[in-house]
CSV table of C-alpha atoms in Angstrom, one decimal:
chain,number,residue,atom,x,y,z
A,1,UNK,CA,78.4,42.2,-52.5
A,2,UNK,CA,77.9,44.3,-49.4
A,3,UNK,CA,80.6,46.9,-48.6
A,4,UNK,CA,83.1,46.0,-46.0
A,5,UNK,CA,82.1,46.7,-42.4
A,6,UNK,CA,84.0,49.7,-41.0
A,7,UNK,CA,83.5,48.3,-37.5
A,8,UNK,CA,85.5,45.3,-38.5
A,9,UNK,CA,88.4,47.5,-39.6
A,10,UNK,CA,88.3,49.4,-36.3
A,11,UNK,CA,88.3,46.2,-34.3
A,12,UNK,CA,91.4,44.9,-36.3
A,13,UNK,CA,93.4,48.0,-35.6
A,14,UNK,CA,92.4,48.4,-31.9
A,15,UNK,CA,95.5,46.7,-30.4
A,16,UNK,CA,97.8,48.9,-32.5
A,17,UNK,CA,95.8,51.9,-31.4
A,18,UNK,CA,96.2,50.9,-27.8
A,19,UNK,CA,100.0,50.5,-28.1
A,20,UNK,CA,100.2,53.9,-29.8
A,21,UNK,CA,98.2,55.6,-27.1
A,22,UNK,CA,100.3,54.0,-24.4
A,23,UNK,CA,103.4,55.2,-26.1
A,24,UNK,CA,102.2,58.7,-26.3
A,25,UNK,CA,101.2,58.6,-22.7
A,26,UNK,CA,104.7,57.4,-21.7
A,27,UNK,CA,106.4,60.2,-23.7
A,28,UNK,CA,104.1,62.8,-22.2
A,29,UNK,CA,104.3,61.5,-18.7
A,30,UNK,CA,106.8,62.6,-15.9
A,31,UNK,CA,108.6,59.2,-16.0
A,32,UNK,CA,110.3,59.9,-19.3
A,33,UNK,CA,111.0,63.6,-18.6
A,34,UNK,CA,114.4,62.8,-17.0
A,35,UNK,CA,115.5,60.1,-19.5
A,36,UNK,CA,118.5,60.6,-21.6
A,37,UNK,CA,118.2,60.6,-25.4
A,38,UNK,CA,119.8,57.2,-25.5
A,39,UNK,CA,117.2,55.6,-23.2
A,40,UNK,CA,114.5,57.3,-25.2
A,41,UNK,CA,115.9,55.9,-28.4
A,42,UNK,CA,116.0,52.4,-27.0
A,43,UNK,CA,112.4,52.6,-25.7
A,44,UNK,CA,111.0,54.0,-28.9
A,45,UNK,CA,112.9,51.4,-31.0
A,46,UNK,CA,111.6,48.5,-29.0
A,47,UNK,CA,108.0,49.7,-28.6
A,48,UNK,CA,107.9,51.2,-32.0
A,49,UNK,CA,108.8,47.9,-33.6
A,50,UNK,CA,105.9,46.2,-31.7
A,51,UNK,CA,103.6,49.0,-32.9
A,52,UNK,CA,104.6,48.3,-36.5
A,53,UNK,CA,104.2,44.6,-36.0
A,54,UNK,CA,100.7,45.2,-34.6
A,55,UNK,CA,99.8,47.4,-37.6
A,56,UNK,CA,101.0,44.8,-40.0
A,57,UNK,CA,99.0,42.1,-38.1
A,58,UNK,CA,95.9,44.2,-38.1
A,59,UNK,CA,96.1,44.8,-41.9
A,60,UNK,CA,96.5,41.0,-42.5
A,61,UNK,CA,93.6,40.3,-40.2
A,62,UNK,CA,91.5,42.8,-42.1
A,63,UNK,CA,92.4,41.2,-45.4
A,64,UNK,CA,91.6,37.8,-44.0
A,65,UNK,CA,88.1,39.0,-42.8
A,66,UNK,CA,87.4,40.5,-46.2
A,67,UNK,CA,88.5,37.3,-48.0
A,68,UNK,CA,86.3,35.3,-45.7
A,69,UNK,CA,83.3,37.5,-46.4
A,70,UNK,CA,83.9,37.3,-50.2
A,71,UNK,CA,84.4,33.5,-50.1
A,72,UNK,CA,81.1,33.0,-48.2
A,73,UNK,CA,79.4,35.2,-50.7
A,74,UNK,CA,80.9,33.1,-53.5
A,75,UNK,CA,79.8,29.9,-51.8
A,76,UNK,CA,76.2,31.0,-52.4
A,77,UNK,CA,76.9,30.4,-56.1
A,78,UNK,CA,77.0,26.6,-56.4
A,79,UNK,CA,79.3,26.9,-59.5
A,80,UNK,CA,82.0,29.0,-57.9
A,81,UNK,CA,85.4,27.4,-57.3
A,82,UNK,CA,89.2,27.6,-57.8
A,83,UNK,CA,91.1,25.7,-60.4
A,84,UNK,CA,94.6,24.7,-59.3
A,85,UNK,CA,97.7,24.2,-61.5
A,86,UNK,CA,96.8,20.5,-61.7
A,87,UNK,CA,93.5,21.6,-63.4
A,88,UNK,CA,91.4,20.1,-60.6
A,89,UNK,CA,88.4,22.2,-59.5
A,90,UNK,CA,88.3,22.9,-55.8
A,91,UNK,CA,84.8,23.8,-54.6
A,92,UNK,CA,85.1,23.1,-50.9
A,93,UNK,CA,85.9,26.2,-48.8
A,94,UNK,CA,87.5,26.1,-45.4
A,95,UNK,CA,88.2,29.3,-43.5
A,96,UNK,CA,90.6,30.0,-40.7
A,97,UNK,CA,93.8,28.4,-42.0
A,98,UNK,CA,96.9,30.0,-40.4
A,99,UNK,CA,100.6,30.3,-41.2
A,100,UNK,CA,103.4,32.3,-39.5
A,101,UNK,CA,105.4,34.9,-41.3
A,102,UNK,CA,108.6,36.3,-39.9
A,103,UNK,CA,109.1,39.9,-41.1
A,104,UNK,CA,111.3,42.9,-40.5
A,105,UNK,CA,109.0,44.0,-37.7
A,106,UNK,CA,108.5,40.7,-36.0
A,107,UNK,CA,106.5,37.5,-36.5
A,108,UNK,CA,102.8,37.8,-37.6
A,109,UNK,CA,100.1,35.3,-38.3
A,110,UNK,CA,98.5,35.2,-41.8
A,111,UNK,CA,94.9,33.8,-41.8
A,112,UNK,CA,93.4,32.8,-45.1
A,113,UNK,CA,90.8,30.6,-46.8
A,114,UNK,CA,91.6,27.2,-48.3
A,115,UNK,CA,89.9,25.8,-51.4
A,116,UNK,CA,89.9,22.0,-51.3
A,117,UNK,CA,89.1,19.0,-53.3
A,118,UNK,CA,89.4,15.2,-52.5
A,119,UNK,CA,92.9,13.9,-53.3
A,120,UNK,CA,94.3,17.4,-54.2
A,121,UNK,CA,96.4,19.8,-52.3
A,122,UNK,CA,94.8,22.9,-50.9
A,123,UNK,CA,94.9,26.1,-52.8
A,124,UNK,CA,95.2,29.5,-51.0
A,125,UNK,CA,94.5,32.5,-53.3
A,126,UNK,CA,95.4,34.9,-50.5
A,127,UNK,CA,98.9,33.5,-50.5
A,128,UNK,CA,99.3,34.5,-54.1
A,129,UNK,CA,97.7,37.9,-53.5
A,130,UNK,CA,100.2,38.6,-50.8
A,131,UNK,CA,103.0,36.9,-52.8
A,132,UNK,CA,104.0,35.0,-49.6
A,133,UNK,CA,107.2,33.0,-49.7
A,134,UNK,CA,107.3,29.3,-49.7
A,135,UNK,CA,109.0,29.3,-46.3
A,136,UNK,CA,108.4,31.3,-43.1
A,137,UNK,CA,110.7,34.3,-43.8
A,138,UNK,CA,109.4,37.3,-45.7
A,139,UNK,CA,111.1,38.7,-48.8
A,140,UNK,CA,112.1,41.8,-46.9
A,141,UNK,CA,113.7,39.7,-44.2
A,142,UNK,CA,115.5,37.6,-46.9
A,143,UNK,CA,116.9,40.8,-48.5
A,144,UNK,CA,118.2,42.0,-45.1
A,145,UNK,CA,119.7,38.5,-44.5
A,146,UNK,CA,121.5,38.7,-47.8
A,147,UNK,CA,122.9,42.2,-47.2
A,148,UNK,CA,124.2,41.2,-43.7
A,149,UNK,CA,125.5,37.7,-44.6
A,150,UNK,CA,127.6,38.7,-47.6
A,151,UNK,CA,129.5,41.3,-45.6
A,152,UNK,CA,130.3,39.4,-42.5
A,153,UNK,CA,130.0,36.0,-40.7
A,154,UNK,CA,126.6,34.3,-40.4
A,155,UNK,CA,126.9,34.8,-36.6
A,156,UNK,CA,127.4,38.5,-37.0
A,157,UNK,CA,124.5,38.6,-39.6
A,158,UNK,CA,122.2,36.9,-37.2
A,159,UNK,CA,123.1,39.2,-34.4
A,160,UNK,CA,122.5,42.3,-36.6
A,161,UNK,CA,119.1,41.0,-37.7
A,162,UNK,CA,118.1,40.2,-34.1
A,163,UNK,CA,119.1,43.6,-32.9
A,164,UNK,CA,116.9,45.2,-35.6
A,165,UNK,CA,114.0,42.8,-36.0
A,166,UNK,CA,114.0,40.7,-32.9
A,167,UNK,CA,114.4,36.9,-32.8
A,168,UNK,CA,112.9,36.2,-36.2
A,169,UNK,CA,115.5,33.9,-37.8
A,170,UNK,CA,118.0,31.3,-36.7
A,171,UNK,CA,121.5,30.8,-38.1
A,172,UNK,CA,120.7,27.7,-40.1
A,173,UNK,CA,117.6,29.4,-41.6
A,174,UNK,CA,119.8,32.4,-42.4
A,175,UNK,CA,122.2,30.2,-44.3
A,176,UNK,CA,119.3,28.5,-46.2
A,177,UNK,CA,117.7,31.9,-47.0
A,178,UNK,CA,121.0,33.2,-48.5
A,179,UNK,CA,121.4,30.1,-50.6
A,180,UNK,CA,117.8,30.4,-51.9
A,181,UNK,CA,118.4,34.1,-52.7
A,182,UNK,CA,121.1,33.3,-55.2
A,183,UNK,CA,119.2,30.8,-57.3
A,184,UNK,CA,118.3,33.2,-60.1
A,185,UNK,CA,121.6,35.0,-60.7
A,186,UNK,CA,122.5,33.0,-63.8
A,187,UNK,CA,119.0,33.6,-65.3
A,188,UNK,CA,119.2,37.3,-64.4
A,189,UNK,CA,122.4,37.8,-66.3
A,190,UNK,CA,121.2,35.7,-69.2
A,191,UNK,CA,118.5,38.1,-70.0
A,192,UNK,CA,120.5,41.3,-69.6
A,193,UNK,CA,122.0,43.1,-72.6
A,194,UNK,CA,125.3,45.0,-72.0
A,195,UNK,CA,125.7,48.5,-73.2
A,196,UNK,CA,127.5,48.8,-76.6
A,197,UNK,CA,130.9,50.4,-77.0
A,198,UNK,CA,132.8,51.9,-79.9
A,199,UNK,CA,135.1,49.5,-81.9
A,200,UNK,CA,138.1,51.5,-80.8
A,201,UNK,CA,137.7,50.6,-77.1
A,202,UNK,CA,139.6,47.6,-75.9
A,203,UNK,CA,137.6,44.6,-74.5
A,204,UNK,CA,139.6,43.2,-71.6
A,205,UNK,CA,139.1,39.7,-70.1
A,206,UNK,CA,140.9,38.4,-67.0
A,207,UNK,CA,140.6,35.2,-65.0
A,208,UNK,CA,142.1,34.0,-61.8
A,209,UNK,CA,141.6,31.5,-59.0
A,210,UNK,CA,141.5,31.6,-55.2
A,211,UNK,CA,141.3,28.8,-52.7
A,212,UNK,CA,138.3,28.5,-50.3
A,213,UNK,CA,138.5,26.3,-47.1
A,214,UNK,CA,135.7,23.7,-47.4
A,215,UNK,CA,134.1,21.1,-45.3
A,216,UNK,CA,135.2,17.6,-46.3
A,217,UNK,CA,132.0,16.9,-48.3
A,218,UNK,CA,132.5,20.1,-50.3
A,219,UNK,CA,136.0,19.2,-51.7
A,220,UNK,CA,136.5,18.1,-55.2
A,221,UNK,CA,137.0,14.3,-55.4
A,222,UNK,CA,140.8,14.5,-56.1
A,223,UNK,CA,141.3,16.9,-53.1
A,224,UNK,CA,139.2,14.7,-50.8
A,225,UNK,CA,141.2,11.6,-51.7
A,226,UNK,CA,144.4,13.5,-51.1
A,227,UNK,CA,143.1,14.7,-47.7
A,228,UNK,CA,142.2,11.1,-46.8
A,229,UNK,CA,145.7,9.8,-47.8
A,230,UNK,CA,147.6,12.7,-46.1
A,231,UNK,CA,149.8,11.8,-43.2
A,232,UNK,CA,151.1,14.7,-41.1
A,233,UNK,CA,154.7,15.1,-39.9
A,234,UNK,CA,153.6,17.1,-36.9
A,235,UNK,CA,150.4,17.0,-34.8
A,236,UNK,CA,149.9,20.7,-34.5
A,237,UNK,CA,151.2,22.3,-37.7
A,238,UNK,CA,152.2,21.6,-41.3
A,239,UNK,CA,155.7,20.7,-42.1
A,240,UNK,CA,157.5,22.5,-45.0
A,241,UNK,CA,156.0,21.6,-48.3
A,242,UNK,CA,152.9,19.9,-46.8
A,243,UNK,CA,149.4,21.0,-47.8
A,244,UNK,CA,146.3,20.9,-45.7
A,245,UNK,CA,144.1,19.6,-48.7
A,246,UNK,CA,141.2,21.6,-47.3
A,247,UNK,CA,140.7,24.1,-50.1
A,248,UNK,CA,138.6,24.1,-53.3
A,249,UNK,CA,139.6,26.5,-56.0
A,250,UNK,CA,137.1,29.3,-56.8
A,251,UNK,CA,137.4,30.7,-60.3
A,252,UNK,CA,136.8,34.4,-60.9
A,253,UNK,CA,136.4,36.3,-64.1
A,254,UNK,CA,136.1,39.9,-65.1
A,255,UNK,CA,135.2,41.7,-68.4
A,256,UNK,CA,135.6,45.4,-68.8
A,257,UNK,CA,136.1,48.1,-71.4
A,258,UNK,CA,139.1,50.4,-71.6
A,259,UNK,CA,139.9,53.3,-73.9
A,260,UNK,CA,143.5,52.8,-75.3
A,261,UNK,CA,146.1,54.8,-73.5
A,262,UNK,CA,149.5,54.5,-75.2
A,263,UNK,CA,152.6,54.5,-72.9
A,264,UNK,CA,156.3,54.1,-72.8
A,265,UNK,CA,158.3,51.6,-70.7
A,266,UNK,CA,159.5,54.4,-68.5
A,267,UNK,CA,155.9,55.3,-67.7
A,268,UNK,CA,155.6,51.8,-66.1
A,269,UNK,CA,159.0,51.3,-64.5
A,270,UNK,CA,161.2,54.1,-63.2
A,271,UNK,CA,164.7,54.0,-64.7
A,272,UNK,CA,167.6,53.1,-62.4
A,273,UNK,CA,168.2,56.0,-60.1
A,274,UNK,CA,164.6,57.2,-60.3
A,275,UNK,CA,162.7,59.7,-62.6
A,276,UNK,CA,164.2,63.1,-63.3
A,277,UNK,CA,160.8,64.8,-63.3
A,278,UNK,CA,161.3,66.5,-66.6
A,279,UNK,CA,158.7,64.3,-68.4
A,280,UNK,CA,155.3,63.5,-66.9
A,281,UNK,CA,154.2,60.0,-66.5
A,282,UNK,CA,151.4,58.9,-68.9
A,283,UNK,CA,148.5,57.3,-67.2
A,284,UNK,CA,147.4,53.8,-68.1
A,285,UNK,CA,144.0,52.8,-69.5
A,286,UNK,CA,141.1,53.0,-67.0
A,287,UNK,CA,138.7,50.1,-66.6
A,288,UNK,CA,135.0,50.9,-67.0
A,289,UNK,CA,131.8,48.8,-67.2
A,290,UNK,CA,133.4,46.1,-65.0
A,291,UNK,CA,131.4,42.8,-64.8
A,292,UNK,CA,132.5,40.2,-62.4
A,293,UNK,CA,131.5,36.5,-62.1
A,294,UNK,CA,132.7,33.9,-59.7
A,295,UNK,CA,132.0,30.3,-58.9
A,296,UNK,CA,133.4,27.7,-56.5
A,297,UNK,CA,131.2,24.8,-57.7
A,298,UNK,CA,131.7,25.2,-61.5
A,299,UNK,CA,134.9,24.0,-63.2
A,300,UNK,CA,137.3,26.7,-64.4
A,301,UNK,CA,136.3,26.0,-68.0
A,302,UNK,CA,132.6,26.8,-67.3
A,303,UNK,CA,133.5,30.1,-65.7
A,304,UNK,CA,135.8,31.0,-68.6
A,305,UNK,CA,132.9,30.1,-70.9
A,306,UNK,CA,130.6,32.5,-69.0
A,307,UNK,CA,133.2,35.3,-69.2
A,308,UNK,CA,133.6,34.8,-73.0
A,309,UNK,CA,129.8,34.7,-73.3
A,310,UNK,CA,129.5,38.1,-71.6
A,311,UNK,CA,132.4,39.5,-73.7
A,312,UNK,CA,130.7,38.3,-76.8
A,313,UNK,CA,127.5,40.0,-75.8
A,314,UNK,CA,129.4,43.2,-75.7
A,315,UNK,CA,131.1,42.5,-79.1
A,316,UNK,CA,128.9,40.0,-81.0
A,317,UNK,CA,130.6,40.8,-84.4
A,318,UNK,CA,134.1,40.5,-83.0
A,319,UNK,CA,135.2,43.9,-84.3
A,320,UNK,CA,137.0,45.1,-81.1
A,321,UNK,CA,140.4,44.1,-79.8
A,322,UNK,CA,140.1,41.4,-77.2
A,323,UNK,CA,142.9,41.5,-74.6
A,324,UNK,CA,143.2,38.6,-72.2
A,325,UNK,CA,145.3,39.2,-69.1
A,326,UNK,CA,146.6,36.1,-67.3
A,327,UNK,CA,149.1,35.2,-64.6
A,328,UNK,CA,150.8,32.6,-66.7
A,329,UNK,CA,149.1,29.5,-65.2
A,330,UNK,CA,149.4,26.9,-68.1
A,331,UNK,CA,146.1,25.1,-67.4
A,332,UNK,CA,144.2,28.4,-67.3
A,333,UNK,CA,145.8,29.6,-70.4
A,334,UNK,CA,145.0,26.4,-72.3
A,335,UNK,CA,141.3,26.7,-71.3
A,336,UNK,CA,141.2,30.4,-72.5
A,337,UNK,CA,142.8,29.6,-75.9
A,338,UNK,CA,140.4,26.6,-76.4
A,339,UNK,CA,137.4,28.8,-75.6
A,340,UNK,CA,138.6,31.5,-78.0
A,341,UNK,CA,139.1,29.0,-80.7
A,342,UNK,CA,135.7,27.5,-80.2
A,343,UNK,CA,134.0,30.9,-80.5
A,344,UNK,CA,136.2,32.0,-83.4
A,345,UNK,CA,137.5,35.1,-81.8
A,346,UNK,CA,141.1,36.4,-82.0
A,347,UNK,CA,142.5,37.2,-78.6
A,348,UNK,CA,145.7,38.9,-77.6
A,349,UNK,CA,147.1,37.2,-74.5
A,350,UNK,CA,149.3,39.3,-72.1
A,351,UNK,CA,150.9,38.0,-69.0
A,352,UNK,CA,150.6,40.2,-65.9
A,353,UNK,CA,153.7,42.4,-65.7
A,354,UNK,CA,153.6,42.2,-61.9
A,355,UNK,CA,154.2,38.4,-62.0
A,356,UNK,CA,157.3,39.1,-64.2
A,357,UNK,CA,158.6,41.6,-61.7
A,358,UNK,CA,158.2,39.0,-58.9
A,359,UNK,CA,160.4,36.6,-60.9
A,360,UNK,CA,163.0,39.3,-61.5
A,361,UNK,CA,163.1,40.0,-57.8
A,362,UNK,CA,163.7,36.3,-57.1
A,363,UNK,CA,166.6,36.4,-59.5
A,364,UNK,CA,167.9,39.7,-58.0
A,365,UNK,CA,168.3,38.1,-54.5
A,366,UNK,CA,170.4,35.4,-56.0
A,367,UNK,CA,172.9,38.0,-57.2
A,368,UNK,CA,172.7,40.6,-54.3
A,369,UNK,CA,172.9,40.5,-50.6
A,370,UNK,CA,169.7,40.8,-48.6
A,371,UNK,CA,168.7,44.5,-48.3
A,372,UNK,CA,171.2,45.7,-51.0
A,373,UNK,CA,169.7,48.9,-52.6
A,374,UNK,CA,171.5,48.0,-55.9
A,375,UNK,CA,168.9,45.1,-56.3
A,376,UNK,CA,166.2,47.7,-57.1
A,377,UNK,CA,168.2,49.2,-60.0
A,378,UNK,CA,169.1,45.7,-61.2
A,379,UNK,CA,165.4,44.8,-61.4
A,380,UNK,CA,164.5,48.1,-63.1
A,381,UNK,CA,167.1,47.5,-65.7
A,382,UNK,CA,165.9,44.1,-66.7
A,383,UNK,CA,162.2,45.1,-66.4
A,384,UNK,CA,162.8,47.9,-68.9
A,385,UNK,CA,164.5,45.4,-71.2
A,386,UNK,CA,161.4,43.1,-71.0
A,387,UNK,CA,159.0,46.1,-71.5
A,388,UNK,CA,160.9,47.1,-74.7
A,389,UNK,CA,160.4,43.7,-76.2
A,390,UNK,CA,163.9,42.2,-75.5
A,391,UNK,CA,162.7,39.3,-73.4
A,392,UNK,CA,165.3,36.8,-74.7
A,393,UNK,CA,168.1,39.3,-74.2
A,394,UNK,CA,167.0,39.8,-70.6
A,395,UNK,CA,167.0,36.1,-70.0
A,396,UNK,CA,170.4,35.6,-71.6
A,397,UNK,CA,172.0,38.4,-69.5
A,398,UNK,CA,170.5,37.0,-66.2
A,399,UNK,CA,171.9,33.6,-67.2
A,400,UNK,CA,175.3,35.0,-67.9
A,401,UNK,CA,175.4,37.0,-64.7
A,402,UNK,CA,174.4,34.0,-62.6
A,403,UNK,CA,177.2,32.0,-64.3
A,404,UNK,CA,179.8,34.7,-63.9
A,405,UNK,CA,178.9,35.0,-60.2
A,406,UNK,CA,179.8,31.3,-59.8
A,407,UNK,CA,176.6,30.5,-58.0
A,408,UNK,CA,176.1,27.0,-56.9
A,409,UNK,CA,173.1,25.1,-58.2
A,410,UNK,CA,171.3,25.5,-54.9
A,411,UNK,CA,172.0,29.2,-54.8
A,412,UNK,CA,170.8,30.1,-58.3
A,413,UNK,CA,167.3,28.7,-58.1
A,414,UNK,CA,165.5,32.1,-58.3
A,415,UNK,CA,167.6,33.1,-61.3
A,416,UNK,CA,166.9,29.8,-63.1
A,417,UNK,CA,163.1,30.1,-62.3
A,418,UNK,CA,163.1,33.6,-63.8
A,419,UNK,CA,165.0,32.5,-66.9
A,420,UNK,CA,162.6,29.6,-67.5
A,421,UNK,CA,159.6,31.9,-67.0
A,422,UNK,CA,160.8,34.5,-69.4
A,423,UNK,CA,161.8,32.0,-72.1
A,424,UNK,CA,158.7,29.8,-71.6
A,425,UNK,CA,156.3,32.7,-72.0
A,426,UNK,CA,158.0,34.9,-74.6
A,427,UNK,CA,154.9,34.9,-76.9
A,428,UNK,CA,152.8,36.5,-74.1
A,429,UNK,CA,155.4,39.1,-73.0
A,430,UNK,CA,155.1,41.4,-76.0
A,431,UNK,CA,154.8,44.5,-73.8
A,432,UNK,CA,156.3,46.8,-76.4
A,433,UNK,CA,153.3,46.1,-78.6
A,434,UNK,CA,150.8,46.3,-75.8
A,435,UNK,CA,152.1,49.6,-74.5
A,436,UNK,CA,152.2,51.2,-78.0
A,437,UNK,CA,148.6,50.0,-78.5
A,438,UNK,CA,147.5,51.4,-75.2
A,439,UNK,CA,146.4,48.1,-73.6
A,440,UNK,CA,146.5,47.3,-69.9
A,441,UNK,CA,149.4,45.0,-68.9
A,442,UNK,CA,148.5,44.2,-65.3
A,443,UNK,CA,145.8,42.1,-63.7
A,444,UNK,CA,145.0,44.5,-60.9
A,445,UNK,CA,141.3,44.4,-61.5
A,446,UNK,CA,141.0,40.6,-61.1
A,447,UNK,CA,143.5,40.5,-58.2
A,448,UNK,CA,141.5,43.1,-56.4
A,449,UNK,CA,138.3,41.0,-57.1
A,450,UNK,CA,140.0,38.0,-55.5
A,451,UNK,CA,140.7,39.9,-52.4
A,452,UNK,CA,137.3,41.6,-52.2
A,453,UNK,CA,135.1,38.7,-53.2
A,454,UNK,CA,136.9,35.8,-51.6
A,455,UNK,CA,139.5,36.8,-49.0
A,456,UNK,CA,137.4,39.5,-47.3
A,457,UNK,CA,134.5,37.2,-46.7
A,458,UNK,CA,135.1,33.5,-47.5
A,459,UNK,CA,138.6,33.5,-45.9
A,460,UNK,CA,137.7,34.9,-42.5
A,461,UNK,CA,139.2,33.2,-39.5
A,462,UNK,CA,137.7,29.8,-38.7
A,463,UNK,CA,135.4,29.7,-41.8
A,464,UNK,CA,134.8,26.3,-43.3
A,465,UNK,CA,132.2,26.3,-46.1
A,466,UNK,CA,129.6,24.0,-47.5
A,467,UNK,CA,129.5,24.0,-51.2
A,468,UNK,CA,126.0,25.6,-51.6
A,469,UNK,CA,126.8,28.2,-48.9
A,470,UNK,CA,130.2,29.2,-50.5
A,471,UNK,CA,128.7,29.4,-54.0
A,472,UNK,CA,125.7,31.5,-52.8
A,473,UNK,CA,127.8,34.0,-50.9
A,474,UNK,CA,130.5,34.2,-53.7
A,475,UNK,CA,128.0,34.8,-56.5
A,476,UNK,CA,126.0,37.3,-54.5
A,477,UNK,CA,129.1,39.3,-53.6
A,478,UNK,CA,130.0,39.4,-57.3
A,479,UNK,CA,126.6,40.5,-58.3
A,480,UNK,CA,126.6,43.2,-55.6
A,481,UNK,CA,130.0,44.4,-56.8
A,482,UNK,CA,128.5,44.7,-60.3
A,483,UNK,CA,126.0,47.2,-58.8
A,484,UNK,CA,123.1,44.9,-59.9
A,485,UNK,CA,121.6,44.0,-56.5
A,486,UNK,CA,118.4,46.1,-56.7
A,487,UNK,CA,117.6,45.0,-60.3
A,488,UNK,CA,118.4,41.4,-59.4
A,489,UNK,CA,116.1,41.4,-56.3
A,490,UNK,CA,113.2,42.6,-58.4
A,491,UNK,CA,113.9,39.9,-60.9
A,492,UNK,CA,114.3,37.3,-58.1
A,493,UNK,CA,111.0,38.2,-56.5
A,494,UNK,CA,109.2,37.9,-59.9
A,495,UNK,CA,110.7,34.5,-60.4
A,496,UNK,CA,109.8,33.4,-56.8
A,497,UNK,CA,106.2,34.5,-57.4
A,498,UNK,CA,106.0,32.5,-60.6
A,499,UNK,CA,107.5,29.4,-59.0
A,500,UNK,CA,105.5,29.5,-55.7
A,501,UNK,CA,102.2,30.8,-56.9
A,502,UNK,CA,101.6,30.9,-60.6
A,503,UNK,CA,102.2,27.2,-61.0
A,504,UNK,CA,99.8,26.3,-58.2
A,505,UNK,CA,96.6,27.6,-59.4
A,506,UNK,CA,94.8,29.1,-62.4
A,507,UNK,CA,92.6,31.4,-60.4
A,508,UNK,CA,89.0,31.7,-59.2
A,509,UNK,CA,86.3,31.1,-61.8
A,510,UNK,CA,82.5,31.1,-62.0
A,511,UNK,CA,82.1,27.6,-63.3
A,512,UNK,CA,78.3,28.0,-64.1
A,513,UNK,CA,79.0,30.4,-67.0
């Protein structure tokens, strides 16, 4: 084969060279001598992007010309051809096929050769060599779309991309690109192996839910039927006790490791009157190696299964202590215990102490006037009783105090709710054992994840989500929070290349051999 013509290379890059020379002329001329740095920045950003686009276009044109020359040379051999993934030999060559590609520097045209056969789809070896996407938008542009869309609204993401790259993608295409970018997250985590830990470290699991406002077609069937049956008392707002029936629950899970950090009840709750300062407060266990997962499309049981699967990958022999932190939701707790029984793992369930404190405060306001400082000491006294393992005693004292105060039934609702909560969850309120063993007793990690993953993005004002869009953004935010985005993107591009190109053809062959 003859070497590539250097004149052809020069002709391809001539437009880019012209723009570069013009830019140098502008910067060296008197017209720009009086410009402020801001105006210079804007001029260089705009014309510099066009220069980069022309350079990319020139390179693609050069590759197209080289492919055309090589294909013509191959045509001289009557046995040359390309075998597609359908095992059909394509011997007919047609040059000059074009497709558009939107990139970080603008839109370019990709020219390539098509190998054809009657009744079979065309095969483009150059598409595979360039690893072009199935659609119009480049992988670099797709990555930028993901980074922008997961942190703010799709409108804001489109505006940011347009400001940087020009008008290369629309809002609907942006949403579709983000959905496509999340398709390999499950497969990515399925092939990763977590780092091992010592048996002494506690393996902590926590699960929670958060509602996401959905479009009607994205609601679960029961919620959709409730929305259809709902009749509003007012035209412009909800009445007390009414629900909008517009939300679908997203389930979030977290797994992390924690070195035991034994504590005393007074390390968690200050005694009535405050701490004396004579004894230092022992810090609680620190979470490390956090792994988050989330889904709005999967049922809670599926997410809990994924969480247990990841935990089991960290401790396949079940030699570590498994602590499960929950908020007391009965359905969630039943699913967790069923999954643990199915996997044959012993778990230690602990209800979040913050939820207990919330119930104690409800009871306190039944027995104290609004704003009474004594309520704080009352809550601290009963909280310390619960933390030392005297849950039934605390419930009995609250019951006796409410009775002694002569509260009417409609005035003691908070106290009764607290008593029911304490007595109904006694088995999961063994804080004395948890503190002595150095376990965490609060669900701050998963509560923070709910705020960060869901509320900060999916709960922005005016957002109503389709199911694919909500699932993609939620799972991508969880994966980014895990610090896995760079590794995932490499994996995703490899999977995309396999799906788009490796299944379409088997390569070029000399069929006369």
